[in-house]
Coordinates of C-alpha atoms and ligand atoms in Angstrom, one line a residue:
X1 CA -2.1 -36.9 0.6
X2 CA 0.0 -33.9 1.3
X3 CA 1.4 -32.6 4.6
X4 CA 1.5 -29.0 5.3
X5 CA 4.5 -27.5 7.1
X6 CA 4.2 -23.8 6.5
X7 CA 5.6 -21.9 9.7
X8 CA 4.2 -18.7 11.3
X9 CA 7.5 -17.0 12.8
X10 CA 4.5 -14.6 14.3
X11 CA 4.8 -16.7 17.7
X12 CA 7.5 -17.9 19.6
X13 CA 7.9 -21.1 19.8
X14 CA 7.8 -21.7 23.7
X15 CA 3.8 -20.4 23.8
X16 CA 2.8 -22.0 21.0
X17 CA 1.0 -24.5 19.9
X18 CA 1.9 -27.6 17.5
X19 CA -0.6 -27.8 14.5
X20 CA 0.1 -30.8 12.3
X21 CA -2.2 -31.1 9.1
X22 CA -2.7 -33.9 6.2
X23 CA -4.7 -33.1 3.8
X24 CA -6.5 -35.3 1.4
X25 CA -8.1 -34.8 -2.2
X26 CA -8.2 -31.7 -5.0
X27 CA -6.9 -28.6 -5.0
X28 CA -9.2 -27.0 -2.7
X29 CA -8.5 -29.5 -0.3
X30 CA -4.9 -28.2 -0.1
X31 CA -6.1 -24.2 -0.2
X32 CA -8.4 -24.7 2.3
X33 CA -5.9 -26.1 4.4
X34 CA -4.1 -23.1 3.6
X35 CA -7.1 -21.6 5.6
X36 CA -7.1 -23.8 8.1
X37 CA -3.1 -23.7 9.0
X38 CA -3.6 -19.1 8.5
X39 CA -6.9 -19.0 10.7
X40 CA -5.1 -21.5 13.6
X41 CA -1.6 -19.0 13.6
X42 CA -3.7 -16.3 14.9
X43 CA -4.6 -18.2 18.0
X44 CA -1.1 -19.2 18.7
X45 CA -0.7 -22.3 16.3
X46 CA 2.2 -23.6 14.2
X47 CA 3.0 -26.3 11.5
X48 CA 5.0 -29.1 12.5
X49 CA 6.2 -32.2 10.4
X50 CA 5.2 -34.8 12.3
X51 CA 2.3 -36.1 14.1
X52 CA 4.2 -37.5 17.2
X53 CA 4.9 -33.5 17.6
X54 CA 1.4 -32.3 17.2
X55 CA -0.7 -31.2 19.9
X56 CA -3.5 -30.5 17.4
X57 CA -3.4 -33.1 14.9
X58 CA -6.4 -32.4 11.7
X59 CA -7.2 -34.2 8.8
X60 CA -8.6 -32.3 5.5
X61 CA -10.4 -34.9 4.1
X62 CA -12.1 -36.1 0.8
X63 CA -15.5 -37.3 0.4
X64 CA -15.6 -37.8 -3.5
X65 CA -15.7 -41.4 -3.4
X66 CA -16.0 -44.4 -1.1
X67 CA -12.3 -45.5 -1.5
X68 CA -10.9 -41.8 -0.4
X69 CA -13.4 -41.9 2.4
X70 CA -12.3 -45.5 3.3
X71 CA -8.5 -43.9 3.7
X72 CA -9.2 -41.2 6.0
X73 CA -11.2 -43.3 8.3
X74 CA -8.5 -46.1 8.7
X75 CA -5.6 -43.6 9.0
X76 CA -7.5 -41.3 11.8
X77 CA -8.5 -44.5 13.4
X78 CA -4.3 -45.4 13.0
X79 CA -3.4 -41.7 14.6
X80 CA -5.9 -42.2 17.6
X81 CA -4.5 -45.8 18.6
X82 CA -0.9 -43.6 17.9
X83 CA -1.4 -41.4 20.4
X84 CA -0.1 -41.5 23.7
X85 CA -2.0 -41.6 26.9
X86 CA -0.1 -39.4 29.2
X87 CA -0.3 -36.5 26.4
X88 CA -3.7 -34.7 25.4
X89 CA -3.2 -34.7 21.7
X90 CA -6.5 -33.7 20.0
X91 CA -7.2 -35.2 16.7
X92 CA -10.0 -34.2 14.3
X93 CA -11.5 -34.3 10.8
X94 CA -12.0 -31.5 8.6
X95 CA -13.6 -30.8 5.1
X96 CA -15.7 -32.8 2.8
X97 CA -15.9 -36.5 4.8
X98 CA -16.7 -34.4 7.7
X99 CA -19.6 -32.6 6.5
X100 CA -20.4 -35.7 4.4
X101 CA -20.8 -37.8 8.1
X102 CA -21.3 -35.2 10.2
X103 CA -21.8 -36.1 14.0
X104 CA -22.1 -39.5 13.2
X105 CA -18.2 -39.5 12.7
X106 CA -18.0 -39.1 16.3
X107 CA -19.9 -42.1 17.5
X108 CA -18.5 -44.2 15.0
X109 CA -14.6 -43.0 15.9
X110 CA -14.4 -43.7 19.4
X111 CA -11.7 -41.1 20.5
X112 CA -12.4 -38.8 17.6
X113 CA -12.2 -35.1 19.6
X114 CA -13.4 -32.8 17.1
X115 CA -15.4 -32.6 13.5
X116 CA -15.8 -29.3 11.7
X117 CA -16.5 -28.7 7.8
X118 CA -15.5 -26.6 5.1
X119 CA -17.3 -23.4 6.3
X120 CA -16.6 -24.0 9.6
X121 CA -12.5 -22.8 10.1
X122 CA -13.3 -19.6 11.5
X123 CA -14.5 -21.2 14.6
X124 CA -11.6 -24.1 15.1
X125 CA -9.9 -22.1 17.8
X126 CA -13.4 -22.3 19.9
X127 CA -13.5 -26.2 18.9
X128 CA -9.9 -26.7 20.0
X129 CA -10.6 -25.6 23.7
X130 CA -13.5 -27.1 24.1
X131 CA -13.4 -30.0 26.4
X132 CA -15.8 -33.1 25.0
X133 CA -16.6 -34.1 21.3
X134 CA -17.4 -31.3 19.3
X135 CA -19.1 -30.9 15.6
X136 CA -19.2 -27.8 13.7
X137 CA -20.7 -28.4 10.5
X138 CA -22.9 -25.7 9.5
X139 CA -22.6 -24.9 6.2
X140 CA -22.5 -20.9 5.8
X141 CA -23.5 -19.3 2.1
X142 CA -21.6 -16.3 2.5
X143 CA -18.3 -18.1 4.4
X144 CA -15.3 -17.1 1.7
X145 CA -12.7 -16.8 4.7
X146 CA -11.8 -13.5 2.4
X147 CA -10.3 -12.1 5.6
X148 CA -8.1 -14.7 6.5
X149 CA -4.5 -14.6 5.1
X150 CA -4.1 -18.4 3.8
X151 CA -0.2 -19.6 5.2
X152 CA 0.8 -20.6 2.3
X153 CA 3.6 -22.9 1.8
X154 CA 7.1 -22.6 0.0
X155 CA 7.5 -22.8 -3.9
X156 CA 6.9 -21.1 -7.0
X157 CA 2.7 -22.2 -7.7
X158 CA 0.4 -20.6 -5.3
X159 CA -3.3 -21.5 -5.2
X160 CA -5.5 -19.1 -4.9
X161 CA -9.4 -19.8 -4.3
X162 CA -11.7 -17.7 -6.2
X163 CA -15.2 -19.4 -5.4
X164 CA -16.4 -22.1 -3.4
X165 CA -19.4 -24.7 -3.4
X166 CA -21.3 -25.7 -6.4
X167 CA -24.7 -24.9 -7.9
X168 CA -24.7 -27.9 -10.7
X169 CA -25.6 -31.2 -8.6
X170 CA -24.9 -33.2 -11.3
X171 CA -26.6 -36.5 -10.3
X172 CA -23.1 -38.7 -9.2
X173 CA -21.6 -35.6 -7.2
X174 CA -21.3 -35.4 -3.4
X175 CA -19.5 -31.9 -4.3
X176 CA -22.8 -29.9 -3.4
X177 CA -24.0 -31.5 -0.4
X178 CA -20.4 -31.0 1.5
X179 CA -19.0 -27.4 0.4
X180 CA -22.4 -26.0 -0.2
X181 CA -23.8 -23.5 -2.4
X182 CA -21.1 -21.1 -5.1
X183 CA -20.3 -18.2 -3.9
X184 CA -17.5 -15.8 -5.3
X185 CA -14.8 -13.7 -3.8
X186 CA -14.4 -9.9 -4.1
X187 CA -12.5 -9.3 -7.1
X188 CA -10.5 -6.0 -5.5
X189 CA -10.0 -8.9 -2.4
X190 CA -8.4 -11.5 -5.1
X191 CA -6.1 -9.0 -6.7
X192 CA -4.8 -7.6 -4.0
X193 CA -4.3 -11.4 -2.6
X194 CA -2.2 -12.0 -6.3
X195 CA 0.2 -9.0 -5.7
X196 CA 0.9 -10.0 -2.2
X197 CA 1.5 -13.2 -4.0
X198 CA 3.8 -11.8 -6.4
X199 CA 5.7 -10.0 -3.6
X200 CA 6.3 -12.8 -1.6
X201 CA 8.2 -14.4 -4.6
X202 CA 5.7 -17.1 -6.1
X203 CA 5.8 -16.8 -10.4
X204 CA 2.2 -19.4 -11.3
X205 CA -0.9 -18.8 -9.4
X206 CA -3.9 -21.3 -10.0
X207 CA -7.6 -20.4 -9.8
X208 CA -9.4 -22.5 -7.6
X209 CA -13.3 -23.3 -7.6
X210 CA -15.2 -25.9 -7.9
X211 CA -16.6 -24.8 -11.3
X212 CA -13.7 -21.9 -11.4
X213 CA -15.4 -20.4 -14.4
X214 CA -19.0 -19.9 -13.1
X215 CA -17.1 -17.3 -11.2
X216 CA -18.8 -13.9 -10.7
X217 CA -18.6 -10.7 -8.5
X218 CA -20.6 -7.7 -9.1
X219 CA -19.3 -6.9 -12.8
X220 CA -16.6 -8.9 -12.7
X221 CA -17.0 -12.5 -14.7
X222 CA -14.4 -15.4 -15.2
X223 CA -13.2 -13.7 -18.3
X224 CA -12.7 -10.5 -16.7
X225 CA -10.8 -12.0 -13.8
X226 CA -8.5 -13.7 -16.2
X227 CA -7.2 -10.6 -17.9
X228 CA -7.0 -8.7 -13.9
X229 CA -4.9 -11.6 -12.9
X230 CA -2.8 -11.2 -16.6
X231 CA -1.9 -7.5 -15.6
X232 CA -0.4 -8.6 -12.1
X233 CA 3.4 -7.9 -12.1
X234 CA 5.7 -10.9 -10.9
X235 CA 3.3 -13.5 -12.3
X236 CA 4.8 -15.1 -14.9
X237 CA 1.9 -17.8 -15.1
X238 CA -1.7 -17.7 -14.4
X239 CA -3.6 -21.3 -14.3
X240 CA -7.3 -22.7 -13.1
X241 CA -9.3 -25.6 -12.1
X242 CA -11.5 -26.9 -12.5
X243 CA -13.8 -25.4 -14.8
X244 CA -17.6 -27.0 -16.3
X245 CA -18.1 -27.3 -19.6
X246 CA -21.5 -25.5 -19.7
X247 CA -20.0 -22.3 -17.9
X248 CA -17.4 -22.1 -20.7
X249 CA -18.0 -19.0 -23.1
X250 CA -16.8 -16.8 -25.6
X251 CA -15.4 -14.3 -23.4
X252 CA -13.4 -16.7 -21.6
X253 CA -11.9 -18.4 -24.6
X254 CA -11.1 -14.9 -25.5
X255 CA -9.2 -14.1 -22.8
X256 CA -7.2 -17.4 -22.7
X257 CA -6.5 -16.5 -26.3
X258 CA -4.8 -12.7 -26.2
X259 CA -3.9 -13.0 -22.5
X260 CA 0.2 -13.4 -22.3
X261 CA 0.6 -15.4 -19.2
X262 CA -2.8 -17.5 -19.0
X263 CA -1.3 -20.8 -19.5
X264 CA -2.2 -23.1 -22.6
X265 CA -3.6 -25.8 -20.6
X266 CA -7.3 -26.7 -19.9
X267 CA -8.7 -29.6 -17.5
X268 CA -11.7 -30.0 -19.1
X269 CA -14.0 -32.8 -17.5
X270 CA -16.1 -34.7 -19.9
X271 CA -17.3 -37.6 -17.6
X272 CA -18.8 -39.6 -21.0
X273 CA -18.5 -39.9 -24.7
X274 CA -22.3 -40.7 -24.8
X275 CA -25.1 -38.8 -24.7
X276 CA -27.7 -41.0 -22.6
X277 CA -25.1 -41.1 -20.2
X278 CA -23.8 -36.8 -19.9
X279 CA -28.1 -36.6 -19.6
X280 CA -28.5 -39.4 -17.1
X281 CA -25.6 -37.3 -15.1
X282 CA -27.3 -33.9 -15.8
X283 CA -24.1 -32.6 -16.8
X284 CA -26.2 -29.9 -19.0
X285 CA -24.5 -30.6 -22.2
X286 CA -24.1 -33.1 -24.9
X287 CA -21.1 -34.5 -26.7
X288 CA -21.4 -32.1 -29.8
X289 CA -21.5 -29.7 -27.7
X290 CA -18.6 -30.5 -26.1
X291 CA -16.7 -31.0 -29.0
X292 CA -17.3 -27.8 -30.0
X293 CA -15.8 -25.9 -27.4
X294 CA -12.3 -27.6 -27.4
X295 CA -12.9 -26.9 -31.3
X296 CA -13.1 -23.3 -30.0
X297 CA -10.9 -23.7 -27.4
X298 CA -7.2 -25.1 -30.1
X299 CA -8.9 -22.4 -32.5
X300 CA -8.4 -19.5 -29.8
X301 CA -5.0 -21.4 -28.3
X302 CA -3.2 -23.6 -31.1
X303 CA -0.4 -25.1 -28.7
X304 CA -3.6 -26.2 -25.6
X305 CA -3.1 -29.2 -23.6
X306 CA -6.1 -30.7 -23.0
X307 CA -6.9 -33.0 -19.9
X308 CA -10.2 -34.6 -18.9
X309 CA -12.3 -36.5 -16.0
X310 CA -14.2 -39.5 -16.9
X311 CA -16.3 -42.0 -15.0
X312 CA -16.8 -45.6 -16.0
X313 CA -19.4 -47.9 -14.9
X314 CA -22.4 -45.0 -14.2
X315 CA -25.6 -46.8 -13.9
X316 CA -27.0 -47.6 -16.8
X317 CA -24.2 -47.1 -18.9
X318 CA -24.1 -50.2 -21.7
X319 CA -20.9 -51.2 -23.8
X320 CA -21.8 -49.0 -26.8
X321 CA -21.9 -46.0 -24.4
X322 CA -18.5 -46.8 -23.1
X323 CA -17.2 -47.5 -26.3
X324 CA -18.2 -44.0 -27.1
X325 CA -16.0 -42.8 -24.2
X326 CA -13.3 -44.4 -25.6
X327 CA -13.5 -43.1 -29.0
X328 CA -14.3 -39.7 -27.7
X329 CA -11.3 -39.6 -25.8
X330 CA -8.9 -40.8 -28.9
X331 CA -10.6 -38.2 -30.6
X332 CA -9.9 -35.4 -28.4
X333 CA -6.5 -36.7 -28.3
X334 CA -6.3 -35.4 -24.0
X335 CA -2.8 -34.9 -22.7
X336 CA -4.0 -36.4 -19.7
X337 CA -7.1 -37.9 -17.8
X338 CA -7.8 -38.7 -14.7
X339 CA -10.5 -42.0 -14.9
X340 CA -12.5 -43.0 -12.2
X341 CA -15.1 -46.2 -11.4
X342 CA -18.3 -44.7 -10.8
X343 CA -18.6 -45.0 -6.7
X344 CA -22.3 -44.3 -5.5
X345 CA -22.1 -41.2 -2.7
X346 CA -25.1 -41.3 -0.1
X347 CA -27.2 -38.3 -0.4
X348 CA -26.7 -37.6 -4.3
X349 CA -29.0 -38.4 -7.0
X350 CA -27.7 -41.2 -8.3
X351 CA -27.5 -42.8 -5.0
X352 CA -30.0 -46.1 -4.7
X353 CA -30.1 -46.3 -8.7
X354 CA -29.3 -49.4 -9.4
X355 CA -25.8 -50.3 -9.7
X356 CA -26.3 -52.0 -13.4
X357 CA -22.0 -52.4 -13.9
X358 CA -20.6 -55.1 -12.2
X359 CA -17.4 -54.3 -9.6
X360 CA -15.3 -56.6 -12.1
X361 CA -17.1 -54.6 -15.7
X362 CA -15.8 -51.4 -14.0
X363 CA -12.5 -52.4 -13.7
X364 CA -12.0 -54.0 -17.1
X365 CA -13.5 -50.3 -18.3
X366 CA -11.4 -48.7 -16.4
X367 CA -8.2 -50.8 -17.6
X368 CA -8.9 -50.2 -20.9
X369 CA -9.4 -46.4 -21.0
X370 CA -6.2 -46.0 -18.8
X371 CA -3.9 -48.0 -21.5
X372 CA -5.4 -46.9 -24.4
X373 CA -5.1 -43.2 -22.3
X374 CA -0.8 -44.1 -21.5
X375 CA -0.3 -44.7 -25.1
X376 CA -2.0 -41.7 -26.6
X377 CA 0.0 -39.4 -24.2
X378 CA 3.1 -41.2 -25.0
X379 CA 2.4 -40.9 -28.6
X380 CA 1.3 -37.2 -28.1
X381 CA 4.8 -36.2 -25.7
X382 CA 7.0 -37.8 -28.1
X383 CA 6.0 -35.9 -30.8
X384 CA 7.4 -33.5 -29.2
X385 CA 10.8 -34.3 -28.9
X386 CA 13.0 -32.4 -31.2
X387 CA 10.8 -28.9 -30.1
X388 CA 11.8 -26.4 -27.6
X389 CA 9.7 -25.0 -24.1
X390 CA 9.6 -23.1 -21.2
X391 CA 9.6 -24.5 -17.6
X392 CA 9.2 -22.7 -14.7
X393 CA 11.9 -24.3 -12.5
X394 CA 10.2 -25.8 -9.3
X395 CA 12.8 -28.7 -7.5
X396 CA 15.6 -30.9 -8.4
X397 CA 15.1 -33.6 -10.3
X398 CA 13.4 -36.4 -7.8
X399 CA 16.2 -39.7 -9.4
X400 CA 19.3 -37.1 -10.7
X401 CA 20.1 -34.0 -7.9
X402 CA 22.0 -32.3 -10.7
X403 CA 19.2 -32.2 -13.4
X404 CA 16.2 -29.9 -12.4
X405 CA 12.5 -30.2 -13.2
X406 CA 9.5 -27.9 -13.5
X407 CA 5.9 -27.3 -15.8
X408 CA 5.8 -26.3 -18.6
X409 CA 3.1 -24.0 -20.3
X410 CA 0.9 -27.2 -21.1
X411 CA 1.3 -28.1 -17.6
X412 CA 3.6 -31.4 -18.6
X413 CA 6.9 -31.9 -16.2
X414 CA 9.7 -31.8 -17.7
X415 CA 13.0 -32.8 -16.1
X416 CA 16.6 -31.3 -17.4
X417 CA 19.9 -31.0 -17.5
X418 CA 20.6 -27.1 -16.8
X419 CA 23.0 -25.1 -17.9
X420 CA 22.7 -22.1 -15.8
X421 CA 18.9 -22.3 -15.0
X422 CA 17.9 -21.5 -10.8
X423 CA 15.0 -22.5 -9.1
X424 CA 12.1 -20.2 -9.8
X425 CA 13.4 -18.9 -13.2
X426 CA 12.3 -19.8 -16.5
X427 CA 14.3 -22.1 -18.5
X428 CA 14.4 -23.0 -22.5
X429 CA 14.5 -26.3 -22.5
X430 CA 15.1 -28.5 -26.0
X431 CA 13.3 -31.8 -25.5
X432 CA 15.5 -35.4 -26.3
X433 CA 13.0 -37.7 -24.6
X434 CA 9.6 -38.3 -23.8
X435 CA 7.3 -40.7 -21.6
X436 CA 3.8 -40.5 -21.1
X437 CA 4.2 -39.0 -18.3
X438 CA 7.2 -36.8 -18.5
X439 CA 9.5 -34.7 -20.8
X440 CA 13.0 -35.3 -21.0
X441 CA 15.5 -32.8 -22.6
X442 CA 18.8 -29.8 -21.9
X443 CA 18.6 -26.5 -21.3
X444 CA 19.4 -24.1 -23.8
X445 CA 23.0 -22.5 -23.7
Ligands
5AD501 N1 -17.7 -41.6 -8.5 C1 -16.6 -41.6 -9.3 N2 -16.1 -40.5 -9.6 C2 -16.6 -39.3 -9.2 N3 -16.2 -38.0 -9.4 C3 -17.1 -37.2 -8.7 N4 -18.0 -38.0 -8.1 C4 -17.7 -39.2 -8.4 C5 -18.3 -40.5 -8.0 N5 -19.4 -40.5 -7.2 C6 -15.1 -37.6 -10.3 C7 -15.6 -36.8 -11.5 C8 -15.1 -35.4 -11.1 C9 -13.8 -35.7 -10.3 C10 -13.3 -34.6 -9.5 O1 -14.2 -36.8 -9.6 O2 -15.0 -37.2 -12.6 O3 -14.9 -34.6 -12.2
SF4_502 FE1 -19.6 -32.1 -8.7 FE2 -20.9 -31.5 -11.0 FE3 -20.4 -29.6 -9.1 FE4 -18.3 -30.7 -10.5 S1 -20.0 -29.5 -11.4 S2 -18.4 -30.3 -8.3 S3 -19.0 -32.8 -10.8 S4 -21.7 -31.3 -8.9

């Protein structure tokens, strides 16, 4: 969960109105809110840090599975019984939980004031004065919010969303069902969004989409986005998530390969090591083929990171399928990887096919592939000690306020002792320690 507390300076304080946002889930989860927070300064809005502040108070929420949903319905259910009587505080959902439950959410959250989903933001200034229960949850195929300057908040990584919704429906995904159908964003619209971008100071940018690379507009393909974005001045970095395996081509491994600032790092979700299972999800590859494009991938970019989403416990899936996972995973030798229990979404495919995993099965699963997953990435970052890299410089460091930390290319953190280095430059930084999770080392005189 991340709380927003960009400012507009465009109104003065005395007519305004306090916006405070948490926001829940990916990436896109935090653009949109972006959105949300840029759309809501133009009707007199602004961030605060608090929710005892807030005379607007919205949750972006996250419908992937039943445990994020769980979260956002105890802690709106926590702000409601927070708020004070004598004050009309109005308190909504937003995003994927609310287009997931739709009205229902307000019948079910007595006190609940206002729902509204992902292509919905345009029209949260009508849904704020209203006076009952409102729902806005239409879900628009053309809604980009292209015109609506995102309020972006302080730091050297911007997002910037390049396509929304998702054609795929693989069988476990709610994805579809609550952002809709793809849809892609001018290119001329996104470039001139990346120099603003530069001008205002930020060095990264990441991509967003929900499968980034199945991004298209008129002539313009993923591939040919990447190298537009590579030519931007002040960008020193140019990153993307999440892309699908089966939208991956040549082109685009191309372009990771010759273009200067497209970082070195892919998240590239798997979901399975077998083959019954990646068909049973309709994930529209197999595991040779997917071995075959990292193989393309570290051919085109020696020094990629690699990191991955996997699933455990899918219906159906039998030891000998997860025990293909496993060794698919030590195989591909991921950086990172984010694992998951299979959670069954209402609506989906998969939803009311028998559960065949057990509650307690998942969780060993799950335990396994996130030990044997620590240990590879601690083997894989301590290799590295002894090497040099580049981090942009982001914060302090969180445990020692002299030492600084940052990303490097590969997208690892590395914390340092700096000899000169300033937030938002780039440092050298010679690696003396490594955990699975972090980089340890001294900038270079
Ligand atoms: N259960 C568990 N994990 C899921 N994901 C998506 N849907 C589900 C689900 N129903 C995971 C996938 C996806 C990531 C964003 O979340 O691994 O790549
Ligand atoms: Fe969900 Fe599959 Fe679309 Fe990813 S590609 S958002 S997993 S349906």
């Amino acid at each position: 969960m991340a709380s927003l507390s960009g400012t507009s300076d465009l109104h003065d304080a005395a007519v305004s109105k306090a916006l405070y946002v948490e926001t829940y889930g990916c990436q896109m989860n935090l653009a949109d809110s972006e959105v949300i927070v840029g759309a809501l300064a133009s009707e007199g809005y602004r961030c605060v840090e608090e929710p005892e502040q807030a005379d607007v108070i919205l949750l972006n929420t996250c419908s992937i599975r039943d445990h994020a949903e769980q979260r956002v319905a105890q802690r709106v259910r926590q702000l409601i019984a927070l708020r004070r009587d004598n004050r009309r505080v109005r308190i909504g959902l937003a995003g994927c939980v609310a287009q997931h439950r739709r009205e229902k959410l307000l019948e079910t959250i007595p006190g609940l004031d206002f729902v509204v989903g992902p292509d919905g933001y345009r029209r949260l200034g009508q849904l704020l004065a209203a006076d009952e229960p409102v729902a806005d949850v239409q879900l628009d195929r053309r809604e980009t919010y292209e015109d609506i300057a995102p309020a972006r908040g302080e730091g050297v990584r911007a997002w910037l969303t390049i396509m929304r919704g998702c054609n795929r429906f693989c069988t476990f995904c709610v994805v579809p069902y609550v952002r809709g159908r793809e849809r892609s964003i001018a290119t001329d619209v996104l470039i001139a969004d990346l120099r603003r971008v530069a001008e205002q100071g930020y060095k990264e940018v990441t991509l967003l989409g929900q499968t980034v690379n199945a991004y298209r507009s008129g002539d313009v393909d993923f591939a040919g986005l990447l190298r537009l974005c590579n030519e931007v001045e002040g960008i020193e970095r140019v990153r993307y998530t999440s892309p699908h395996p089966a939208d991956m081509n040549e082109r685009t491994i191309a372009a990771m390969g010759e273009c200067a600032k497209v970082a070195p790092y892919i998240h590239l979700p798997v979901q399975s090591g077998s083959d019954a299972v990646l068909e049973a999800m309709d994930r529209g590859h197999t595991v040779a083929e997917y071995r075959d494009l990292v193989a393309r991938l570290r051919e085109a970019v020696p020094d990629l990171a690699l990191s991955t989403d996997v699933i455990v416990g899918y219906p159906g899936e039998t030891e000998r399928d997860f025990e293909a996972t496993s060794a698919l995973m030590e195989e591909m030798a991921y950086d990172h990887a984010f694992l998951f229990k299979y959670s069954p979404r209402e609506g989906t495919r998969a939803y009311g096919t028998p559960d065949t995993v057990s509650e307690e099965e998942k969780g060993a699963r799950l335990e396994r592939l996130i030990a044997e997953q620590e240990e590879r990435a601690l083997g894989i970052n301590q290799r590295l000690v002894g090497t040099e890299t580049e981090v942009l410089v982001e914060s302090t460091a969180k445990r020692q306020p002299d030492w600084l930390a940052g990303k490097n290319p590969q997208f690892k953190t590395v914390v340092f002792e700096p000899s000169g280095a300033r937030l938002g430059e780039l440092a050298r930084v010679r690696i003396e320690a490594a955990s699975s999770h972090t980089l340890r080392g001294r900038e270079k005189q």
